[in-house]
Coordinates of C-alpha atoms and ligand atoms in Angstrom, one line a residue:
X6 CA 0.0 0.0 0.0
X7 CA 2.7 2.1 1.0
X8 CA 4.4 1.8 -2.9
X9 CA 1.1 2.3 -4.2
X10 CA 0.4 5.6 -2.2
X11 CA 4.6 7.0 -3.4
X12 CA 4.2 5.6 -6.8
X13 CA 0.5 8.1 -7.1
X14 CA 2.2 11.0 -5.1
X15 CA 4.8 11.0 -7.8
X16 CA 2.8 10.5 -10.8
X17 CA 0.7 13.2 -9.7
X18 CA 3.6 15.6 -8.9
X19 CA 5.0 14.8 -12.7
X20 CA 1.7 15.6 -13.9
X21 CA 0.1 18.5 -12.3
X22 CA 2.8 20.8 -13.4
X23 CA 4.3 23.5 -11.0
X24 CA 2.6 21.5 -8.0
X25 CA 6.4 20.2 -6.5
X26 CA 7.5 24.1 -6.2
X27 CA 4.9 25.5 -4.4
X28 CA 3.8 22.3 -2.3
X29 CA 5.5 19.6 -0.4
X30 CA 3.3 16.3 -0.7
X31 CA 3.4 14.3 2.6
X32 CA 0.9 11.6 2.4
X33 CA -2.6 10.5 1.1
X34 CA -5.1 11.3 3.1
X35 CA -8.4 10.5 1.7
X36 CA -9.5 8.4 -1.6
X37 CA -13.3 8.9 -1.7
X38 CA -15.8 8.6 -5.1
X39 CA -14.9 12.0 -6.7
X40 CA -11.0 12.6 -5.3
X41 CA -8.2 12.0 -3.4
X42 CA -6.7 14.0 -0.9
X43 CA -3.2 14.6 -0.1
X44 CA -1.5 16.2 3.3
X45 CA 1.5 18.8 1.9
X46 CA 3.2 21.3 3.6
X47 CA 2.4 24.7 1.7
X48 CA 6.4 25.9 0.9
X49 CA 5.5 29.5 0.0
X50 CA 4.2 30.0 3.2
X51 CA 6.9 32.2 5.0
X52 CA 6.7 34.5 1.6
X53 CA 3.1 34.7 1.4
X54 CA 1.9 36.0 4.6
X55 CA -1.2 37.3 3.3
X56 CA -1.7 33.9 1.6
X57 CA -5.0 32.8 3.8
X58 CA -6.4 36.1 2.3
X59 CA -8.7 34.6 -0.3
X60 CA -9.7 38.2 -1.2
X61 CA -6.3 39.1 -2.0
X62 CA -5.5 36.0 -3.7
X63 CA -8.0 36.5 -6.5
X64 CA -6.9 39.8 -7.5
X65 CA -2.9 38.9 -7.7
X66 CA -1.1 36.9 -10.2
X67 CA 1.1 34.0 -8.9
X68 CA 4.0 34.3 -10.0
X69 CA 6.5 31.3 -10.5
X70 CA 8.2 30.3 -7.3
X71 CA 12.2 29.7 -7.4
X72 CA 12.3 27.8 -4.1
X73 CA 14.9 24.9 -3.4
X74 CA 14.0 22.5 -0.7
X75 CA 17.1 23.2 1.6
X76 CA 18.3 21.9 4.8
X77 CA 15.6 21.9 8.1
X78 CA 16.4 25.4 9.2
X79 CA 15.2 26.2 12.5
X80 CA 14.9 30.1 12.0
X81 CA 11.8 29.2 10.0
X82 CA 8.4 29.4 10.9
X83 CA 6.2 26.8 11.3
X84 CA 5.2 25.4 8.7
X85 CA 1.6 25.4 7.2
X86 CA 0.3 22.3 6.5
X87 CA -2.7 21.8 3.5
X88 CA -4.8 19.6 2.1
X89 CA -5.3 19.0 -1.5
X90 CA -8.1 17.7 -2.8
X91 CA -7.4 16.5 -6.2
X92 CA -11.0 16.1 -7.6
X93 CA -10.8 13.7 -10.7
X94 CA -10.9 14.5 -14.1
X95 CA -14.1 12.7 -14.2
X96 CA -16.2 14.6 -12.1
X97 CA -18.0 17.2 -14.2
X98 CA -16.7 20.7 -14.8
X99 CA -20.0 21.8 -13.7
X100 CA -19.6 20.1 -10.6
X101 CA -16.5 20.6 -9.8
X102 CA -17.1 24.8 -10.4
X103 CA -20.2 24.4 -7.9
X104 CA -18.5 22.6 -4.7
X105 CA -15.4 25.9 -5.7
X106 CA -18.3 28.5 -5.5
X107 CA -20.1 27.0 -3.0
X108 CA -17.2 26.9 -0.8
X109 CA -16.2 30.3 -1.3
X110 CA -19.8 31.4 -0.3
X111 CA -19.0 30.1 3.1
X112 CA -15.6 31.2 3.3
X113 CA -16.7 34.0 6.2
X114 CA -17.9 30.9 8.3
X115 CA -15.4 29.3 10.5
X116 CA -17.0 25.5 11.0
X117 CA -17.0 25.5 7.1
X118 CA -13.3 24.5 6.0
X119 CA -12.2 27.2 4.0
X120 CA -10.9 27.1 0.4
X121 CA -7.6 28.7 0.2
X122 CA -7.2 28.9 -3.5
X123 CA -7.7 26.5 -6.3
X124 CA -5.7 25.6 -9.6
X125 CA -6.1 24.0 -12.9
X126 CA -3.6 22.1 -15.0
X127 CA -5.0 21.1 -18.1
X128 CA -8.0 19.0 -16.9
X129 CA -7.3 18.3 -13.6
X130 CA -8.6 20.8 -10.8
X131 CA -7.0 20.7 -7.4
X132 CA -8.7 23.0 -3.9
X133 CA -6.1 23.5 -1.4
X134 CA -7.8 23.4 2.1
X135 CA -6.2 24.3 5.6
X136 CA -4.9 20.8 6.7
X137 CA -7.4 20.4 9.7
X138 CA -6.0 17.7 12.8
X139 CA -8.7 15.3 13.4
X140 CA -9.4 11.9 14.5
X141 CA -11.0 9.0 12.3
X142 CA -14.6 8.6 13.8
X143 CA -14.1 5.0 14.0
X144 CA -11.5 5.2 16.8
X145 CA -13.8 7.3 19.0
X146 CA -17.1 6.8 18.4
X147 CA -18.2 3.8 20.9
X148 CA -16.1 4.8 23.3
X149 CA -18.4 8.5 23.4
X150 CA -20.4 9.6 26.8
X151 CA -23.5 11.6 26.2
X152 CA -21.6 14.2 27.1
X153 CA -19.3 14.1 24.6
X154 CA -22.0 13.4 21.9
X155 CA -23.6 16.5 23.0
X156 CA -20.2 18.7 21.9
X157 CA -19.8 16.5 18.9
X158 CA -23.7 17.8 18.0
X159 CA -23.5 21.7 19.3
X160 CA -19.8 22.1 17.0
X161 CA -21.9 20.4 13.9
X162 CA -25.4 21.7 14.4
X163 CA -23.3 25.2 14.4
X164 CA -21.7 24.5 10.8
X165 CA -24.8 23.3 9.9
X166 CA -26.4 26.4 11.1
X167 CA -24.3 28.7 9.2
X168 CA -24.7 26.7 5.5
X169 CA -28.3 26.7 5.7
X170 CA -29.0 30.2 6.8
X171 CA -27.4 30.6 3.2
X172 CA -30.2 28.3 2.1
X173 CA -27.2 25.8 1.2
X174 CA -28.0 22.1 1.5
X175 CA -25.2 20.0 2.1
X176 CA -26.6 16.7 0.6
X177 CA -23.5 14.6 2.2
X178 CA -23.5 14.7 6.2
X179 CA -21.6 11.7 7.5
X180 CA -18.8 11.3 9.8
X181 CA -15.9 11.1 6.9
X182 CA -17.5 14.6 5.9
X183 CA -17.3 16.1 9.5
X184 CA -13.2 16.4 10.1
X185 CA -13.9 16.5 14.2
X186 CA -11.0 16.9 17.0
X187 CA -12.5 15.6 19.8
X188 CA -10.0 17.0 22.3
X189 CA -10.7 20.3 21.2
X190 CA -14.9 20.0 20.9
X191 CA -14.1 21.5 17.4
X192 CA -15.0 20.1 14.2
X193 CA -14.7 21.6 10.2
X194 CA -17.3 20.6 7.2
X195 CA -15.6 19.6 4.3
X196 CA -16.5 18.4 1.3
X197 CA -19.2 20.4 -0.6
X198 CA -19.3 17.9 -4.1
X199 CA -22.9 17.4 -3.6
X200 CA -24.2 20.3 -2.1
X201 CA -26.7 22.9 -4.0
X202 CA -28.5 25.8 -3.4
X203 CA -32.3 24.9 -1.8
X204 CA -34.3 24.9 -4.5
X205 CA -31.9 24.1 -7.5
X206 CA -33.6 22.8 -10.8
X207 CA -30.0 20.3 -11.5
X208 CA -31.8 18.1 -13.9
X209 CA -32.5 21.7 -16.1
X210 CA -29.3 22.6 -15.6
X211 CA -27.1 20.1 -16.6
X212 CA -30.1 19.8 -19.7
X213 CA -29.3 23.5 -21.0
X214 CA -26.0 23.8 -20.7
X215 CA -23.8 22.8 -23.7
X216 CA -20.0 21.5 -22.4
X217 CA -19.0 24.5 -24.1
X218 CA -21.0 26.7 -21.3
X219 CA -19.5 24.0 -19.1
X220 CA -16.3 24.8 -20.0
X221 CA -16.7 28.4 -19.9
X222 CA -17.9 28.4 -16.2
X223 CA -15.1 26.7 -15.2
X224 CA -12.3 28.6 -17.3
X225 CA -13.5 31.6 -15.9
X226 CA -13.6 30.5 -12.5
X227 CA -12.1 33.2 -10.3
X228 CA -10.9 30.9 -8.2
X229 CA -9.2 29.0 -10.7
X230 CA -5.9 30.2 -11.1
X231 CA -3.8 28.1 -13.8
X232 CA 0.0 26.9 -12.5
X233 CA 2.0 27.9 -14.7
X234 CA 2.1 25.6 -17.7
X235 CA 4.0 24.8 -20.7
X236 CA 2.3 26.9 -23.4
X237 CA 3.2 24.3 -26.1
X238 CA 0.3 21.9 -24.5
X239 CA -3.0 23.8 -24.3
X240 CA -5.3 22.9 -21.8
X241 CA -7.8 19.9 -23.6
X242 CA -11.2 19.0 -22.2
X243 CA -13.5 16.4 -23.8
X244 CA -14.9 17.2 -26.7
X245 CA -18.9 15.9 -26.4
X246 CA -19.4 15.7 -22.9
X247 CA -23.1 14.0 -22.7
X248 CA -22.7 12.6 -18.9
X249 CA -25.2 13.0 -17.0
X250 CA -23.1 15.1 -14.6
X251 CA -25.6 13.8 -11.2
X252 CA -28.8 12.6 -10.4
X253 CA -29.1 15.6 -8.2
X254 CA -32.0 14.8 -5.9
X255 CA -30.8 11.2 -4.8
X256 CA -27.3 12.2 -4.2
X257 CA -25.6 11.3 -0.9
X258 CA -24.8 8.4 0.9
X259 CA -26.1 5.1 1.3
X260 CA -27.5 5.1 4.6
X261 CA -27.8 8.6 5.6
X262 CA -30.3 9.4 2.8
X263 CA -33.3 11.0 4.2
X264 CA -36.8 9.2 3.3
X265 CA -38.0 12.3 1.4
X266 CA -35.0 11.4 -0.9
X267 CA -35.3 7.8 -1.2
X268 CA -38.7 8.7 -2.2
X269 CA -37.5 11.0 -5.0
X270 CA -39.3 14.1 -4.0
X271 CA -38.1 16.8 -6.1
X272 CA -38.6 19.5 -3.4
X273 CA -35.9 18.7 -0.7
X274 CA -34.3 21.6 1.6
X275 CA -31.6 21.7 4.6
X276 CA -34.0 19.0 6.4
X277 CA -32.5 16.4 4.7
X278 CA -29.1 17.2 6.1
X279 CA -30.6 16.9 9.8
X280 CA -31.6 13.2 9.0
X281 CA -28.0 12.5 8.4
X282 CA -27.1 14.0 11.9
X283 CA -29.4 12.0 13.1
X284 CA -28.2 8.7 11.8
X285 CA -25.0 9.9 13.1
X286 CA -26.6 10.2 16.6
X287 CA -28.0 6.9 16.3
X288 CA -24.8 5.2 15.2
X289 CA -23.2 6.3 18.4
X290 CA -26.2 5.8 21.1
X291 CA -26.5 2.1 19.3
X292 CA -22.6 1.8 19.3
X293 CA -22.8 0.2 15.5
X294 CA -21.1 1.9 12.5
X295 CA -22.0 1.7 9.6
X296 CA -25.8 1.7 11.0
X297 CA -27.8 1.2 8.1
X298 CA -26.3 -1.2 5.1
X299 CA -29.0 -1.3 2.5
X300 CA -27.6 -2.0 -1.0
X301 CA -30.4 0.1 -2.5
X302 CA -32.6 2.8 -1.6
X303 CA -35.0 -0.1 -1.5
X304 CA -33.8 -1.8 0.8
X305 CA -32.9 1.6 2.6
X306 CA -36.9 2.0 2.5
X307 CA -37.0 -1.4 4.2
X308 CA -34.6 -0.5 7.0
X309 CA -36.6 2.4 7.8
X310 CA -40.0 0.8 7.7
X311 CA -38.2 -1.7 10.3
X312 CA -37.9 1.2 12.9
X313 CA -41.3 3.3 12.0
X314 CA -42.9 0.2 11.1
X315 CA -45.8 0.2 8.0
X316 CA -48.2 2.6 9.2
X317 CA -45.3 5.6 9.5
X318 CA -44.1 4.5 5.8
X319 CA -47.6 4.5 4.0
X320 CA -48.1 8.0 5.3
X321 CA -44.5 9.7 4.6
X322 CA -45.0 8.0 1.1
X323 CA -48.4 9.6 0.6
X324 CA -46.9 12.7 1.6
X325 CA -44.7 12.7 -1.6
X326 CA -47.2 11.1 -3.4
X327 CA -45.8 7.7 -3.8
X328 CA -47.5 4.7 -2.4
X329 CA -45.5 2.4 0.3
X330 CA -46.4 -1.2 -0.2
X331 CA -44.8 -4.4 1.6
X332 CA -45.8 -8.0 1.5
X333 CA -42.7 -9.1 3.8
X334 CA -44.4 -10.3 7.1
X335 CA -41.6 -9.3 9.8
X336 CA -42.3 -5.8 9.2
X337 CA -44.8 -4.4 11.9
X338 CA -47.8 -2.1 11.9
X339 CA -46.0 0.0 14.3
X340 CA -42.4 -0.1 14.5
X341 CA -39.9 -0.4 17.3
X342 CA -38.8 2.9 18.8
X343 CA -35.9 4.3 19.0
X344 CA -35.4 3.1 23.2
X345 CA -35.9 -0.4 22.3
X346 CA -33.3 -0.5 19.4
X347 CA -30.6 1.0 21.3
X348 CA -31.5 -1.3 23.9
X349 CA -30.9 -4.3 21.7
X350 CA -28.0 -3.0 19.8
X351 CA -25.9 -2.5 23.2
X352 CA -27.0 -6.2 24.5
X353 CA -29.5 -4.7 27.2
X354 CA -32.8 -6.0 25.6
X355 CA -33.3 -8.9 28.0
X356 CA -35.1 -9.1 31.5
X357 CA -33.5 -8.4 34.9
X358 CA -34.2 -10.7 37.7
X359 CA -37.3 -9.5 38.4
X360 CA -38.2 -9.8 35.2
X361 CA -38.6 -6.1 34.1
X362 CA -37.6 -5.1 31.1
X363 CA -34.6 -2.6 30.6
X364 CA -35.2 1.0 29.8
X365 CA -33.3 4.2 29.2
X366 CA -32.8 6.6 32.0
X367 CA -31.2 10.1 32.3
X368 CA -29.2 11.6 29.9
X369 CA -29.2 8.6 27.7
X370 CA -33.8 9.0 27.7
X371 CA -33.1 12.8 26.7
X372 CA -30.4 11.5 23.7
X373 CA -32.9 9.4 22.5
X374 CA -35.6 12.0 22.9
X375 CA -33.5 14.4 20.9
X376 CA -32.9 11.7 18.4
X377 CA -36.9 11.5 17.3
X378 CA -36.7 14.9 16.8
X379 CA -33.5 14.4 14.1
X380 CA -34.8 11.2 12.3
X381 CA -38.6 12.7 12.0
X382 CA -39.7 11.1 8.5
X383 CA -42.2 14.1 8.0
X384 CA -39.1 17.1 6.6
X385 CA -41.7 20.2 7.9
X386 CA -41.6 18.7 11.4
X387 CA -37.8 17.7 11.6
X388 CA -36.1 19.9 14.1
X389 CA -34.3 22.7 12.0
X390 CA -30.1 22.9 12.7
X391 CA -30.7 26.6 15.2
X392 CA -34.0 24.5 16.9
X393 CA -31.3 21.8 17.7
X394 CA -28.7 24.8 19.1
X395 CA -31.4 25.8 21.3
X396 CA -32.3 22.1 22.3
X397 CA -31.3 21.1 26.2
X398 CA -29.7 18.1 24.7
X399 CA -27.2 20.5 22.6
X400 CA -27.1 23.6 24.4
X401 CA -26.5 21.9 27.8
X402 CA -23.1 20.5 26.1
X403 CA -19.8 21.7 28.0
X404 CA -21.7 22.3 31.0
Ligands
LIG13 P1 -14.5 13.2 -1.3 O1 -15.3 14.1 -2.2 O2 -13.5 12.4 -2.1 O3 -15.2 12.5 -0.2 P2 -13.5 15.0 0.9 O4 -13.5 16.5 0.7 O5 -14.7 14.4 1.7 O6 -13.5 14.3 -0.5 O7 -12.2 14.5 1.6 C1 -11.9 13.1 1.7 C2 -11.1 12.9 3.0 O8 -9.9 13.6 3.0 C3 -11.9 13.4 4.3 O9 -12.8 12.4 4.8 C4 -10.7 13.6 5.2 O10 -10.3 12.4 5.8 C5 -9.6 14.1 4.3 N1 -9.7 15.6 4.3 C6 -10.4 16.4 3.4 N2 -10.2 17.7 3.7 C7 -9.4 17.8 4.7 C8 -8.8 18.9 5.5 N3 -9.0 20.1 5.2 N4 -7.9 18.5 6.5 C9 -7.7 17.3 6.8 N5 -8.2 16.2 6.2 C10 -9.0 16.4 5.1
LIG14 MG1 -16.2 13.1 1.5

């Protein structure tokens, strides 16, 4: 793995011209659906010191850097660690130019990971991101009191707060899309591929707009800046490009979809990003990552229906004007709760000696309480990202 990881630093140093003078790759970070991200020590740092200043950045020309890696010198400064996100050449222009713009948009708001700059080599597009220290949810999550769930919540329900009072949705909440330092209660959003404005025609838009409009957009990017590149190979794009750049109103993860996406309604807002909160909330009270494993948004469906139970589904459907229907007999009327699965997925569903059956007290009631109120199938009665803030299970956190 290790070779692998070299062999694609170097390949990708060789091709993205310019990259090895002005950044120091370090590792590989991330390898999700649309990129890969790389940790790099920005080397123009102790020059630039205005260089965080995306405002600035627009408006000035880069110039080529003459740096040579020397000896560790201890006069220096610290140095400034980035990440680039290498999103790949298959990703849509148009898509690529929205999670840019997007990003910038939220650039005032500091649980948003900001976008430092961005450059194009030919077809490839690279965001360089302050390198933010956090810790792989995996190692942490079942070992979380409710007290530190209720940090984990106030730090994301803040970020969330901020992207959808500019009526952005994020389409993609889930832990890997979190970056969250759980020693300092702080956590960044990254990774703004799928989000969109609320109310965003995408199937219209990716209709009307030739590839040569494509093109343009992205081109003309401000926040594109080109490395410096060898004039004798101009930049190439596709030719015809027919994909389909996104099924826009399905996008997101397995398993953190929201039923009003599963169901295909074409009206979705910043609601659906509270669902995925709460299946993050309800991976940690039940202890099980990944919660839901459907292999379809059928069988998504189905692991819904399993908590609401039948009666829940046929109504949410209706609601979007789709009609539920299940023949598959261990499905109930009614459901199971939300206390009675996190009961069973933390071994506590039996009888104690006096036969009573377990329940959930204190803090761990309220969680599940507050949980309802995330994962609420009907969108206009989920709890909005400030309603959470204000919620005793969130703004109690830290105290
Ligand atoms: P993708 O679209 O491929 O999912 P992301 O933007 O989600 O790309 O980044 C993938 C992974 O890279 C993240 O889950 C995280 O581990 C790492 N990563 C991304 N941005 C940063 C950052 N600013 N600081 C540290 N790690 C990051
Ligand atoms: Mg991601």
């Amino acid at each position: 793995v290790e070779q692998c990881v070299a062999e694609d630093m170097a390949r990708f140093e060789r091709t993205f011209q310019g990259i090895s003078s002005r950044y120091r790759l370090i590792n590989r970070i991330g390898e999700g659906t649309f990129s890969t991200v790389y940790k790099a020590e920005d080397l123009l740092y102790h020059r630039y010191d205005n260089d965080w200043d995306i405002e600035e950045k627009e408006n000035s020309k880069w110039s080529p850097p003459s740096i040579k890696r020397g000896p560790f010198n201890p006069q220096r400064r610290k140095p400034r660690y980035v990440a680039i996100k290498k999103i790949y050449v298959t990703s849509s222009p148009i898509r690529i130019f929205n999670e840019l713009e997007l990003l910038h948009d939220l650039k005032d708001s500091d649980s948003v990971c900001p976008l430092i700059t961005a450059f194009r080599h030919q077809d490839q597009v690279i965001a360089v991101l302050p390198y933010f220290q956090h810790r792989d949810f995996r190692e942490y999550f079942r070992d979380m009191t409710i007290s530190d769930m209720r940090l984990y919540f106030r730090s994301l329900f803040t970020a969330l707060s901020s992207v959808h009072r500019r009526q952005i949705l994020h389409r993609d909440i889930k832990p890997t899309n979190f970056l969250y330092n759980p020693e300092q209660a702080r956590g960044v959003l990254v990774d703004f591929g799928l989000a969109e404005r609320e109310g965003t025609d995408w199937h219209m838009c990716t209709c009307q707009m030739s590839s040569t409009e494509r093109r343009y957009k992205i081109e003309n990017s401000v926040y594109a800046a080109t490395l410096p590149s060898n004039p004798s190979q101009p930049p190439s794009y596709p030719k015809n490009d027919s994909r389909n750049s996104r099924r826009a109103n399905r996008a997101g993860t397995r398993g953190f979809r929201a039923p009003e996406v599963l169901l295909k309604c074409t009206a979705q807002s910043t609601s659906i990003d509270m669902w995925s909160a709460g299946v993050i909330l309800l991976t940690m009270l039940s202890r099980r990552f990944p919660f839901f494993h459907s292999a379809d948004d059928i069988d998504a469906l189905l692991e819904i229906t399993n908590i609401f139970g039948k009666k829940k589904m046929r109504d949410i459907s209706l609601l979007h004007g789709q009609v539920f229907e299940t023949n598959i007999p261990s499905y109930t009327e009614l459901g199971h709760g939300f206390e009675k699965i996190i009961l069973w997925c933390t071994g506590r569903s039996g009888r104690d000696e006096q036969g009573r059956k377990a329940q959930l007290v204190g803090e761990e009631k309220e969680a599940a309480q507050f949980l309802e109120r995330l994962l609420e199938c009907d969108p206009s009665k989920r709890i909005t990202a400030d309603e959470a803030l204000r919620h005793p299970f969130v703004a109690r956190a830290g105290e």
